[in-house]
mmCIF file of C-alpha atoms and ligand atoms in Angstrom:
data_model
loop_
_atom_site.group_PDB
_atom_site.id
_atom_site.type_symbol
_atom_site.label_atom_id
_atom_site.label_comp_id
_atom_site.label_asym_id
_atom_site.label_seq_id
_atom_site.Cartn_x
_atom_site.Cartn_y
_atom_site.Cartn_z
ATOM 1 C CA MET H 146 1.324 -27.640 -5.297
ATOM 2 C CA THR H 147 3.767 -24.712 -5.386
ATOM 3 C CA SER H 148 5.388 -23.528 -2.157
ATOM 4 C CA PRO H 149 4.171 -20.285 -0.606
ATOM 5 C CA VAL H 150 5.954 -17.131 -1.666
ATOM 6 C CA VAL H 151 6.301 -13.756 0.070
ATOM 7 C CA VAL H 152 6.636 -10.711 -2.183
ATOM 8 C CA ALA H 153 7.548 -7.422 -0.460
ATOM 9 C CA ILE H 154 7.035 -4.147 -2.334
ATOM 10 C CA ASP H 155 7.974 -0.665 -1.070
ATOM 11 C CA GLY H 156 8.005 2.732 -2.687
ATOM 12 C CA PRO H 157 7.076 6.400 -2.389
ATOM 13 C CA SER H 158 3.566 7.789 -2.651
ATOM 14 C CA GLY H 159 1.962 7.451 -6.067
ATOM 15 C CA SER H 160 4.593 5.041 -7.388
ATOM 16 C CA GLY H 161 1.822 2.470 -7.972
ATOM 17 C CA LYS H 162 2.461 0.137 -5.010
ATOM 18 C CA SER H 163 -1.175 -0.567 -4.169
ATOM 19 C CA SER H 164 -2.581 -0.944 -7.666
ATOM 20 C CA VAL H 165 0.397 -2.903 -8.994
ATOM 21 C CA SER H 166 0.669 -5.133 -5.876
ATOM 22 C CA LYS H 167 -3.030 -6.006 -6.058
ATOM 23 C CA ALA H 168 -2.690 -6.988 -9.726
ATOM 24 C CA VAL H 169 0.485 -8.989 -9.063
ATOM 25 C CA ALA H 170 -1.188 -10.831 -6.156
ATOM 26 C CA ALA H 171 -4.228 -11.614 -8.313
ATOM 27 C CA ARG H 172 -2.057 -12.917 -11.171
ATOM 28 C CA LEU H 173 -0.065 -15.131 -8.792
ATOM 29 C CA GLY H 174 -3.070 -16.295 -6.744
ATOM 30 C CA LEU H 175 -1.611 -14.757 -3.578
ATOM 31 C CA ALA H 176 -3.080 -12.816 -0.673
ATOM 32 C CA TYR H 177 -2.545 -9.039 -0.630
ATOM 33 C CA LEU H 178 -1.675 -6.869 2.373
ATOM 34 C CA ASP H 179 -1.900 -3.069 2.144
ATOM 35 C CA THR H 180 0.129 -1.920 5.164
ATOM 36 C CA GLY H 181 -0.552 1.731 4.363
ATOM 37 C CA ALA H 182 -4.232 0.961 4.922
ATOM 38 C CA MET H 183 -3.290 -0.270 8.414
ATOM 39 C CA TYR H 184 -1.603 3.077 9.227
ATOM 40 C CA ARG H 185 -4.640 4.844 7.812
ATOM 41 C CA ALA H 186 -6.977 2.700 9.970
ATOM 42 C CA ALA H 187 -4.796 3.510 13.001
ATOM 43 C CA THR H 188 -5.257 7.188 12.150
ATOM 44 C CA VAL H 189 -9.054 6.862 11.975
ATOM 45 C CA TRP H 190 -9.096 4.969 15.287
ATOM 46 C CA SER H 191 -6.814 7.542 16.953
ATOM 47 C CA MET H 192 -8.978 10.414 15.707
ATOM 48 C CA GLU H 193 -12.010 8.693 17.195
ATOM 49 C CA THR H 194 -10.618 7.426 20.498
ATOM 50 C CA ALA H 195 -7.381 9.252 21.342
ATOM 51 C CA ASP H 196 -5.738 12.654 21.486
ATOM 52 C CA LEU H 197 -3.749 12.950 18.223
ATOM 53 C CA SER H 198 -1.306 15.376 19.832
ATOM 54 C CA ASP H 199 -0.445 12.890 22.615
ATOM 55 C CA THR H 200 1.852 10.081 21.413
ATOM 56 C CA VAL H 201 1.161 7.878 24.453
ATOM 57 C CA SER H 202 -2.594 8.193 24.008
ATOM 58 C CA VAL H 203 -2.281 7.299 20.294
ATOM 59 C CA ALA H 204 -0.035 4.294 20.966
ATOM 60 C CA THR H 205 -2.385 3.000 23.681
ATOM 61 C CA ALA H 206 -5.365 3.347 21.341
ATOM 62 C CA VAL H 207 -3.621 1.549 18.475
ATOM 63 C CA ARG H 208 -2.627 -1.389 20.693
ATOM 64 C CA ALA H 209 -6.346 -1.925 21.387
ATOM 65 C CA MET H 210 -7.500 -1.252 17.813
ATOM 66 C CA PRO H 211 -10.139 -3.810 16.636
ATOM 67 C CA LEU H 212 -8.838 -4.025 13.063
ATOM 68 C CA VAL H 213 -9.544 -6.768 10.533
ATOM 69 C CA MET H 214 -7.628 -6.598 7.243
ATOM 70 C CA GLY H 215 -9.160 -8.191 4.150
ATOM 71 C CA LEU H 216 -6.498 -9.983 2.117
ATOM 72 C CA ASP H 217 -8.335 -10.704 -1.130
ATOM 73 C CA PRO H 218 -6.629 -8.673 -3.893
ATOM 74 C CA ALA H 219 -9.964 -8.405 -5.731
ATOM 75 C CA ALA H 220 -11.682 -6.855 -2.686
ATOM 76 C CA PRO H 221 -9.232 -5.940 0.081
ATOM 77 C CA GLY H 222 -11.579 -4.590 2.758
ATOM 78 C CA VAL H 223 -10.600 -2.799 5.957
ATOM 79 C CA GLU H 224 -12.863 -3.349 8.954
ATOM 80 C CA LEU H 225 -12.624 -1.354 12.173
ATOM 81 C CA ASP H 226 -14.774 -2.379 15.102
ATOM 82 C CA GLY H 227 -17.125 -4.121 12.635
ATOM 83 C CA ARG H 228 -17.385 -1.083 10.317
ATOM 84 C CA ASP H 229 -16.198 -1.011 6.691
ATOM 85 C CA ILE H 230 -13.782 1.964 6.617
ATOM 86 C CA ALA H 231 -12.329 1.419 3.125
ATOM 87 C CA VAL H 232 -13.637 4.802 1.946
ATOM 88 C CA THR H 233 -12.985 6.728 5.190
ATOM 89 C CA ILE H 234 -9.269 5.863 5.202
ATOM 90 C CA ARG H 235 -8.819 7.563 1.796
ATOM 91 C CA SER H 236 -10.378 10.875 2.910
ATOM 92 C CA THR H 237 -8.316 14.075 2.644
ATOM 93 C CA GLU H 238 -8.472 14.466 6.427
ATOM 94 C CA VAL H 239 -7.005 11.009 7.083
ATOM 95 C CA THR H 240 -4.414 11.358 4.306
ATOM 96 C CA ALA H 241 -3.261 14.666 5.809
ATOM 97 C CA ALA H 242 -2.926 13.197 9.333
ATOM 98 C CA VAL H 243 -1.560 9.704 8.662
ATOM 99 C CA SER H 244 2.157 10.593 8.603
ATOM 100 C CA LYS H 245 1.905 11.931 12.152
ATOM 101 C CA VAL H 246 0.493 8.638 13.423
ATOM 102 C CA ALA H 247 2.968 6.638 11.293
ATOM 103 C CA SER H 248 5.890 8.510 12.882
ATOM 104 C CA ASN H 249 4.896 7.258 16.352
ATOM 105 C CA LEU H 250 7.479 4.531 17.028
ATOM 106 C CA GLU H 251 5.209 2.587 19.374
ATOM 107 C CA VAL H 252 2.514 2.546 16.702
ATOM 108 C CA ARG H 253 5.090 1.295 14.184
ATOM 109 C CA SER H 254 6.146 -1.467 16.539
ATOM 110 C CA GLU H 255 2.552 -2.642 17.070
ATOM 111 C CA LEU H 256 1.684 -2.548 13.356
ATOM 112 C CA LYS H 257 4.919 -4.337 12.470
ATOM 113 C CA ARG H 258 3.896 -7.109 14.885
ATOM 114 C CA LEU H 259 0.449 -7.402 13.275
ATOM 115 C CA GLN H 260 1.889 -7.301 9.736
ATOM 116 C CA ARG H 261 4.406 -10.041 10.507
ATOM 117 C CA GLU H 262 1.620 -12.145 12.023
ATOM 118 C CA ILE H 263 -0.457 -11.839 8.822
ATOM 119 C CA ILE H 264 2.512 -12.546 6.525
ATOM 120 C CA GLU H 265 3.487 -15.559 8.626
ATOM 121 C CA GLN H 266 -0.043 -16.909 8.598
ATOM 122 C CA GLU H 267 -0.454 -16.490 4.834
ATOM 123 C CA SER H 268 2.892 -18.065 4.032
ATOM 124 C CA SER H 269 3.040 -20.888 6.556
ATOM 125 C CA SER H 270 3.380 -24.342 5.073
ATOM 126 C CA VAL H 271 0.462 -25.537 7.249
ATOM 127 C CA ARG H 272 -1.809 -23.095 5.486
ATOM 128 C CA ALA H 273 -0.197 -23.955 2.167
ATOM 129 C CA VAL H 274 -1.300 -27.565 2.541
ATOM 130 C CA HIS H 275 -4.909 -26.385 2.743
ATOM 131 C CA SER H 276 -4.796 -23.552 0.248
ATOM 132 C CA GLY H 277 -2.699 -25.067 -2.505
ATOM 133 C CA GLY H 278 0.413 -23.097 -1.530
ATOM 134 C CA ARG H 279 -0.542 -19.491 -1.309
ATOM 135 C CA GLY H 280 1.665 -16.767 -0.014
ATOM 136 C CA ILE H 281 1.292 -13.015 0.026
ATOM 137 C CA VAL H 282 2.207 -9.722 -1.598
ATOM 138 C CA ALA H 283 2.736 -7.101 1.140
ATOM 139 C CA GLU H 284 3.337 -3.478 0.234
ATOM 140 C CA GLY H 285 4.232 -0.285 2.068
ATOM 141 C CA ARG H 286 7.305 1.738 3.002
ATOM 142 C CA ASP H 287 9.342 -0.610 5.208
ATOM 143 C CA ILE H 288 8.315 -4.113 4.123
ATOM 144 C CA THR H 289 11.530 -4.919 2.234
ATOM 145 C CA THR H 290 13.706 -3.561 5.032
ATOM 146 C CA VAL H 291 11.985 -3.972 8.424
ATOM 147 C CA VAL H 292 8.777 -6.019 8.310
ATOM 148 C CA ALA H 293 9.876 -8.788 5.925
ATOM 149 C CA PRO H 294 13.569 -8.401 5.107
ATOM 150 C CA ASP H 295 13.691 -12.163 4.460
ATOM 151 C CA ALA H 296 10.875 -12.095 1.875
ATOM 152 C CA ASP H 297 11.510 -14.314 -1.167
ATOM 153 C CA VAL H 298 11.123 -11.358 -3.533
ATOM 154 C CA ARG H 299 11.830 -7.731 -2.570
ATOM 155 C CA VAL H 300 11.023 -4.869 -4.916
ATOM 156 C CA LEU H 301 11.381 -1.102 -4.641
ATOM 157 C CA LEU H 302 8.792 0.385 -6.994
ATOM 158 C CA THR H 303 9.797 3.926 -7.914
ATOM 159 C CA ALA H 304 8.705 6.620 -10.353
ATOM 160 C CA SER H 305 9.811 10.194 -10.932
ATOM 161 C CA GLU H 306 8.154 12.955 -8.880
ATOM 162 C CA GLU H 307 6.579 14.237 -12.078
ATOM 163 C CA ALA H 308 5.020 10.849 -12.924
ATOM 164 C CA ARG H 309 3.775 10.308 -9.368
ATOM 165 C CA LEU H 310 2.176 13.769 -9.164
ATOM 166 C CA ARG H 311 0.575 13.303 -12.572
ATOM 167 C CA ARG H 312 -0.869 9.893 -11.673
ATOM 168 C CA ARG H 313 -2.252 11.017 -8.318
ATOM 169 C CA SER H 314 -3.610 14.204 -9.857
ATOM 170 C CA LEU H 315 -5.409 12.243 -12.588
ATOM 171 C CA GLU H 316 -6.775 9.839 -9.997
ATOM 172 C CA VAL H 317 -8.040 12.475 -7.536
ATOM 173 C CA HIS H 318 -8.885 15.446 -9.785
ATOM 174 C CA GLY H 319 -9.392 13.761 -13.145
ATOM 175 C CA ALA H 320 -6.833 16.146 -14.659
ATOM 176 C CA ALA H 321 -3.094 16.781 -14.634
ATOM 177 C CA ASP H 322 -2.925 20.514 -15.403
ATOM 178 C CA THR H 323 -0.807 22.803 -13.203
ATOM 179 C CA GLU H 324 -3.657 23.591 -10.826
ATOM 180 C CA ALA H 325 -4.583 19.936 -10.304
ATOM 181 C CA VAL H 326 -0.962 18.884 -9.859
ATOM 182 C CA ASP H 327 -0.356 21.702 -7.340
ATOM 183 C CA ALA H 328 -3.386 20.558 -5.337
ATOM 184 C CA THR H 329 -1.794 17.107 -5.125
ATOM 185 C CA ARG H 330 1.652 18.109 -3.839
ATOM 186 C CA ASP H 331 0.811 17.863 -0.130
ATOM 187 C CA GLN H 332 -0.508 14.307 -0.278
ATOM 188 C CA VAL H 333 2.428 13.119 -2.398
ATOM 189 C CA LEU H 334 5.607 15.146 -1.764
ATOM 190 C CA ARG H 335 4.990 16.567 1.732
ATOM 191 C CA ARG H 336 3.832 13.154 2.935
ATOM 192 C CA ASP H 337 6.920 11.462 1.453
ATOM 193 C CA GLN H 338 9.124 13.997 3.218
ATOM 194 C CA ASP H 339 7.458 13.293 6.579
ATOM 195 C CA ASP H 340 7.333 9.512 6.041
ATOM 196 C CA ALA H 341 11.032 9.414 5.079
ATOM 197 C CA LYS H 342 11.927 10.507 8.633
ATOM 198 C CA VAL H 343 10.979 7.042 9.931
ATOM 199 C CA THR H 344 11.214 4.784 6.865
ATOM 200 C CA GLN H 345 13.639 4.434 3.966
ATOM 201 C CA PHE H 346 11.855 3.960 0.632
ATOM 202 C CA HIS H 347 13.791 6.121 -1.824
ATOM 203 C CA VAL H 348 16.832 3.884 -2.272
ATOM 204 C CA ALA H 349 16.801 0.095 -2.587
ATOM 205 C CA ALA H 350 18.451 -1.765 0.293
ATOM 206 C CA ASP H 351 20.915 -4.558 -0.487
ATOM 207 C CA GLY H 352 19.193 -7.389 -2.377
ATOM 208 C CA VAL H 353 16.124 -5.301 -3.233
ATOM 209 C CA VAL H 354 15.363 -4.999 -6.971
ATOM 210 C CA THR H 355 14.360 -1.539 -8.222
ATOM 211 C CA VAL H 356 11.548 -1.272 -10.766
ATOM 212 C CA ASP H 357 11.317 2.272 -12.127
ATOM 213 C CA SER H 358 7.833 2.768 -13.587
ATOM 214 C CA SER H 359 8.286 6.396 -14.728
ATOM 215 C CA ASP H 360 8.150 5.420 -18.402
ATOM 216 C CA LEU H 361 6.015 2.291 -18.049
ATOM 217 C CA ASP H 362 2.253 2.120 -18.282
ATOM 218 C CA PHE H 363 0.246 0.176 -15.694
ATOM 219 C CA GLU H 364 0.336 -3.188 -17.520
ATOM 220 C CA GLN H 365 4.049 -2.857 -18.293
ATOM 221 C CA THR H 366 4.735 -2.180 -14.610
ATOM 222 C CA ILE H 367 2.810 -5.300 -13.536
ATOM 223 C CA ASP H 368 4.784 -7.336 -16.090
ATOM 224 C CA ALA H 369 8.070 -5.852 -14.841
ATOM 225 C CA VAL H 370 7.296 -6.896 -11.242
ATOM 226 C CA LEU H 371 6.135 -10.359 -12.363
ATOM 227 C CA ALA H 372 9.409 -10.713 -14.294
ATOM 228 C CA VAL H 373 11.317 -10.070 -11.053
ATOM 229 C CA VAL H 374 9.232 -12.755 -9.298
ATOM 230 C CA THR H 375 10.026 -15.241 -12.083
ATOM 231 C CA GLN H 376 13.697 -14.290 -12.121
ATOM 232 C CA VAL H 377 14.115 -14.646 -8.345
ATOM 233 C CA THR H 378 11.866 -17.664 -7.653
ATOM 234 C CA GLY H 379 11.779 -19.459 -10.988
ATOM 235 C CA ARG H 380 7.975 -19.349 -10.722
ATOM 236 C CA GLU H 381 6.411 -18.995 -14.174
ATOM 237 C CA VAL H 382 3.412 -16.678 -14.456
ATOM 238 C CA ALA H 383 0.540 -17.531 -16.782
ATOM 239 C CA PRO H 384 -0.227 -14.799 -19.350
ATOM 240 C CA SER H 385 -3.229 -12.641 -18.402
ATOM 241 C CA ALA H 386 -6.582 -13.644 -19.914
HETATM 242 N N1 LIG Z 53 2.759 2.453 -14.270
HETATM 243 C C1 LIG Z 53 1.704 3.235 -14.136
HETATM 244 N N2 LIG Z 53 1.368 4.047 -15.128
HETATM 245 C C2 LIG Z 53 0.316 4.869 -15.011
HETATM 246 N N3 LIG Z 53 -0.469 4.967 -13.909
HETATM 247 C C3 LIG Z 53 -0.181 4.169 -12.902
HETATM 248 C C4 LIG Z 53 0.915 3.269 -12.945
HETATM 249 N N4 LIG Z 53 0.990 2.638 -11.764
HETATM 250 C C5 LIG Z 53 -0.028 3.119 -11.021
HETATM 251 N N5 LIG Z 53 -0.741 4.019 -11.714
HETATM 252 C C6 LIG Z 53 -1.880 4.806 -11.237
HETATM 253 O O1 LIG Z 53 -1.334 5.783 -10.342
HETATM 254 C C7 LIG Z 53 -2.221 6.033 -9.253
HETATM 255 C C8 LIG Z 53 -1.483 5.834 -7.938
HETATM 256 O O2 LIG Z 53 -1.221 4.450 -7.779
HETATM 257 P P1 LIG Z 53 -1.284 3.739 -6.363
HETATM 258 O O3 LIG Z 53 -2.430 4.249 -5.547
HETATM 259 O O4 LIG Z 53 -1.205 2.290 -6.608
HETATM 260 O O5 LIG Z 53 0.076 4.299 -5.728
HETATM 261 P P2 LIG Z 53 0.691 4.035 -4.287
HETATM 262 O O6 LIG Z 53 2.154 3.913 -4.489
HETATM 263 O O7 LIG Z 53 0.009 2.903 -3.625
HETATM 264 O O8 LIG Z 53 0.355 5.401 -3.559
HETATM 265 P P3 LIG Z 53 0.167 5.704 -1.992
HETATM 266 O O9 LIG Z 53 1.356 5.176 -1.294
HETATM 267 O O10 LIG Z 53 0.087 7.191 -1.940
HETATM 268 O O11 LIG Z 53 -1.107 5.045 -1.563
HETATM 269 C C9 LIG Z 53 -3.412 5.112 -9.467
HETATM 270 O O12 LIG Z 53 -4.423 5.845 -10.096
HETATM 271 C C10 LIG Z 53 -2.872 4.027 -10.387
HETATM 272 O O13 LIG Z 53 -3.880 3.447 -11.191
HETATM 273 N N1 LIG Z 54 4.766 0.138 5.731
HETATM 274 C C1 LIG Z 54 4.249 1.403 5.798
HETATM 275 C C2 LIG Z 54 3.107 1.730 5.080
HETATM 276 C C3 LIG Z 54 2.613 2.999 5.190
HETATM 277 N N2 LIG Z 54 3.220 3.884 5.990
HETATM 278 C C4 LIG Z 54 2.655 5.224 6.178
HETATM 279 C C5 LIG Z 54 3.162 6.241 5.201
HETATM 280 C C6 LIG Z 54 1.959 6.802 4.515
HETATM 281 O O1 LIG Z 54 1.886 8.207 4.605
HETATM 282 C C7 LIG Z 54 0.764 6.187 5.231
HETATM 283 C C8 LIG Z 54 -0.315 5.699 4.291
HETATM 284 O O2 LIG Z 54 0.259 4.856 3.304
HETATM 285 P P1 LIG Z 54 -0.345 4.771 1.814
HETATM 286 O O3 LIG Z 54 -1.739 4.242 1.945
HETATM 287 O O4 LIG Z 54 -0.344 6.139 1.258
HETATM 288 O O5 LIG Z 54 0.572 3.834 1.092
HETATM 289 O O6 LIG Z 54 1.247 5.142 6.017
HETATM 290 C C9 LIG Z 54 4.335 3.538 6.695
HETATM 291 O O7 LIG Z 54 4.889 4.373 7.439
HETATM 292 N N3 LIG Z 54 4.834 2.291 6.598
#
């Protein structure tokens, strides 16, 4: 049995955090936590049950939010009050509003508490005895610095603005021409600007390893992150099938 490992990955929008973290978790047999999905779920819940312009009302709502995070990297569901909201949280409306909710410091404090609880649970040695020594890959904007600064492996996944806009544009519009890229700027660059007021994800903190994926394809980026895991923990990763 290998001991549990915690891998923390931060980075700006479109750098590949979610897709790369999921693949890394699957390759290592670890759980996967998408903390951005938690802020998005908090936004959905606040839209439904609070006044978005009132920070106290939003914080009160989020403290009572009936959220269940799925941790399977192959199917990481998000359940709110018994409803599957995996699609809803990716809507344009939620994406446009999420930075406002994420800048509410009381919301951040509550979600940090929940995130630490999940990371602790997935990496406790008690659980490891039963699960063959799991662990977790947690990704977001403040995991390496605030939520899990003591994680075994800490990675800042970056990419140039151009690469991030192109990737998001291809994903959302199926094209990366000027018009499609321009339509993507708000959800990538404006959001980063707003998010950077409360979190620091552009520069690696001390001890955090930067992986720049600007000139790497998806598979090369996964391999680069796995190489950091091996380098830091000594854990060998089996080649993909
Ligand atoms: N190295 C890469 N090369 C090419 N495309 C990539 C690479 N990494 C990720 N992608 C693609 O870029 C898009 C954005 O990736 P992803 O959603 O994982 O980014 P993210 O950092 O989680 O973004 P956000 O924080 O906005 O949710 C996806 O379509 C993904 O498949
Ligand atoms: N640890 C985190 C994770 C996410 N956020 C905020 C910033 C984003 O705008 C929003 C959604 O994240 P995404 O799904 O795009 O990765 O949540 C944060 O502040 N801290």
